[in-house]
Amino acid sequence: MNITSLIFLLPIVLIGVGYYYDYKENPKRFNRDIRGGALYFLVFFALILIERIVFNVGYLYIVLQIAILILISFCAKYFIQKRKDIKKRER
């Protein structure tokens, strides 16, 4: 096994360890998060297929678009969580 293989394999192993400890901490929340992540992945995969097959968009544009959509979704999640926290404090 060369160093390049280790560079790509190590993050996958670390993510697997993180998933294991997250599952041990709270299995119910972990399963809910996995379902949400799978739905998120399927939506992006469908978007890629539609854009590539129907509209013949280049791969670079698709990658850049997905990067922007991920940033927007993280920002939306942050603002939604912040709003929920403010409502909790008001009670």
PDB file of C-alpha atoms in Angstrom:
ATOM      1  CA  MET A   1       0.000   0.000   0.000  1.00  0.00           C
ATOM      2  CA  ASN A   2       1.536   3.327  -1.037  1.00  0.00           C
ATOM      3  CA  ILE A   3       1.205   6.724   0.629  1.00  0.00           C
ATOM      4  CA  THR A   4      -1.461   7.950  -1.807  1.00  0.00           C
ATOM      5  CA  SER A   5      -3.744   5.087  -0.859  1.00  0.00           C
ATOM      6  CA  LEU A   6      -3.249   5.890   2.819  1.00  0.00           C
ATOM      7  CA  ILE A   7      -4.062   9.550   2.255  1.00  0.00           C
ATOM      8  CA  PHE A   8      -7.417   8.617   0.725  1.00  0.00           C
ATOM      9  CA  LEU A   9      -8.144   5.725   3.092  1.00  0.00           C
ATOM     10  CA  LEU A  10      -7.457   7.465   6.405  1.00  0.00           C
ATOM     11  CA  PRO A  11     -10.336   9.999   6.214  1.00  0.00           C
ATOM     12  CA  ILE A  12     -12.756   7.175   5.416  1.00  0.00           C
ATOM     13  CA  VAL A  13     -11.564   5.216   8.454  1.00  0.00           C
ATOM     14  CA  LEU A  14     -11.846   8.309  10.664  1.00  0.00           C
ATOM     15  CA  ILE A  15     -15.365   9.029   9.418  1.00  0.00           C
ATOM     16  CA  GLY A  16     -16.304   5.414  10.167  1.00  0.00           C
ATOM     17  CA  VAL A  17     -14.948   5.721  13.707  1.00  0.00           C
ATOM     18  CA  GLY A  18     -16.879   8.974  14.154  1.00  0.00           C
ATOM     19  CA  TYR A  19     -20.091   7.303  12.957  1.00  0.00           C
ATOM     20  CA  TYR A  20     -19.530   4.437  15.397  1.00  0.00           C
ATOM     21  CA  TYR A  21     -19.113   6.741  18.392  1.00  0.00           C
ATOM     22  CA  ASP A  22     -22.041   8.892  17.278  1.00  0.00           C
ATOM     23  CA  TYR A  23     -24.206   5.766  17.032  1.00  0.00           C
ATOM     24  CA  LYS A  24     -23.128   4.599  20.485  1.00  0.00           C
ATOM     25  CA  GLU A  25     -24.010   7.972  21.986  1.00  0.00           C
ATOM     26  CA  ASN A  26     -27.569   8.215  20.631  1.00  0.00           C
ATOM     27  CA  PRO A  27     -28.768   5.519  18.177  1.00  0.00           C
ATOM     28  CA  LYS A  28     -32.190   7.106  17.591  1.00  0.00           C
ATOM     29  CA  ARG A  29     -30.758  10.482  16.560  1.00  0.00           C
ATOM     30  CA  PHE A  30     -28.056   8.752  14.530  1.00  0.00           C
ATOM     31  CA  ASN A  31     -30.644   6.798  12.505  1.00  0.00           C
ATOM     32  CA  ARG A  32     -32.671   9.974  11.911  1.00  0.00           C
ATOM     33  CA  ASP A  33     -29.538  11.806  10.746  1.00  0.00           C
ATOM     34  CA  ILE A  34     -28.579   8.938   8.426  1.00  0.00           C
ATOM     35  CA  ARG A  35     -32.021   9.005   6.790  1.00  0.00           C
ATOM     36  CA  GLY A  36     -31.772  12.770   6.321  1.00  0.00           C
ATOM     37  CA  GLY A  37     -28.276  12.457   4.865  1.00  0.00           C
ATOM     38  CA  ALA A  38     -29.384   9.706   2.488  1.00  0.00           C
ATOM     39  CA  LEU A  39     -32.280  11.861   1.261  1.00  0.00           C
ATOM     40  CA  TYR A  40     -29.891  14.802   0.817  1.00  0.00           C
ATOM     41  CA  PHE A  41     -27.525  12.577  -1.202  1.00  0.00           C
ATOM     42  CA  LEU A  42     -30.346  11.203  -3.386  1.00  0.00           C
ATOM     43  CA  VAL A  43     -31.590  14.708  -4.204  1.00  0.00           C
ATOM     44  CA  PHE A  44     -28.109  15.801  -5.257  1.00  0.00           C
ATOM     45  CA  PHE A  45     -27.577  12.607  -7.250  1.00  0.00           C
ATOM     46  CA  ALA A  46     -30.886  13.135  -9.071  1.00  0.00           C
ATOM     47  CA  LEU A  47     -29.892  16.740  -9.744  1.00  0.00           C
ATOM     48  CA  ILE A  48     -26.585  15.606 -11.222  1.00  0.00           C
ATOM     49  CA  LEU A  49     -28.275  13.055 -13.477  1.00  0.00           C
ATOM     50  CA  ILE A  50     -30.894  15.512 -14.704  1.00  0.00           C
ATOM     51  CA  GLU A  51     -28.364  18.240 -15.406  1.00  0.00           C
ATOM     52  CA  ARG A  52     -25.881  15.931 -17.098  1.00  0.00           C
ATOM     53  CA  ILE A  53     -28.293  13.887 -19.201  1.00  0.00           C
ATOM     54  CA  VAL A  54     -31.055  16.360 -20.026  1.00  0.00           C
ATOM     55  CA  PHE A  55     -29.167  19.666 -20.149  1.00  0.00           C
ATOM     56  CA  ASN A  56     -25.669  18.341 -20.951  1.00  0.00           C
ATOM     57  CA  VAL A  57     -24.037  20.517 -18.276  1.00  0.00           C
ATOM     58  CA  GLY A  58     -20.306  20.019 -17.764  1.00  0.00           C
ATOM     59  CA  TYR A  59     -18.975  18.246 -14.686  1.00  0.00           C
ATOM     60  CA  LEU A  60     -17.098  21.282 -13.416  1.00  0.00           C
ATOM     61  CA  TYR A  61     -20.279  23.369 -13.368  1.00  0.00           C
ATOM     62  CA  ILE A  62     -22.121  20.590 -11.571  1.00  0.00           C
ATOM     63  CA  VAL A  63     -19.404  20.296  -8.904  1.00  0.00           C
ATOM     64  CA  LEU A  64     -19.344  24.060  -8.364  1.00  0.00           C
ATOM     65  CA  GLN A  65     -23.127  24.188  -8.172  1.00  0.00           C
ATOM     66  CA  ILE A  66     -23.244  21.409  -5.587  1.00  0.00           C
ATOM     67  CA  ALA A  67     -20.552  23.138  -3.527  1.00  0.00           C
ATOM     68  CA  ILE A  68     -22.625  26.316  -3.488  1.00  0.00           C
ATOM     69  CA  LEU A  69     -25.804  24.411  -2.638  1.00  0.00           C
ATOM     70  CA  ILE A  70     -24.070  22.670   0.263  1.00  0.00           C
ATOM     71  CA  LEU A  71     -22.930  26.023   1.638  1.00  0.00           C
ATOM     72  CA  ILE A  72     -26.436  27.448   1.265  1.00  0.00           C
ATOM     73  CA  SER A  73     -27.993  24.443   2.976  1.00  0.00           C
ATOM     74  CA  PHE A  74     -25.536  24.711   5.899  1.00  0.00           C
ATOM     75  CA  CYS A  75     -26.393  28.399   6.259  1.00  0.00           C
ATOM     76  CA  ALA A  76     -30.118  27.631   6.153  1.00  0.00           C
ATOM     77  CA  LYS A  77     -29.674  24.909   8.770  1.00  0.00           C
ATOM     78  CA  TYR A  78     -27.733  27.321  10.988  1.00  0.00           C
ATOM     79  CA  PHE A  79     -30.419  30.020  10.773  1.00  0.00           C
ATOM     80  CA  ILE A  80     -33.213  27.515  11.405  1.00  0.00           C
ATOM     81  CA  GLN A  81     -31.396  26.168  14.463  1.00  0.00           C
ATOM     82  CA  LYS A  82     -30.684  29.692  15.688  1.00  0.00           C
ATOM     83  CA  ARG A  83     -34.370  30.587  15.341  1.00  0.00           C
ATOM     84  CA  LYS A  84     -35.367  27.474  17.297  1.00  0.00           C
ATOM     85  CA  ASP A  85     -32.885  28.363  20.047  1.00  0.00           C
ATOM     86  CA  ILE A  86     -34.268  31.905  20.293  1.00  0.00           C
ATOM     87  CA  LYS A  87     -37.826  30.553  20.591  1.00  0.00           C
ATOM     88  CA  LYS A  88     -36.719  28.158  23.339  1.00  0.00           C
ATOM     89  CA  ARG A  89     -35.148  31.012  25.327  1.00  0.00           C
ATOM     90  CA  GLU A  90     -38.301  33.128  25.003  1.00  0.00           C
ATOM     91  CA  ARG A  91     -40.422  30.483  26.710  1.00  0.00           C
TER      92      ARG A  91
END
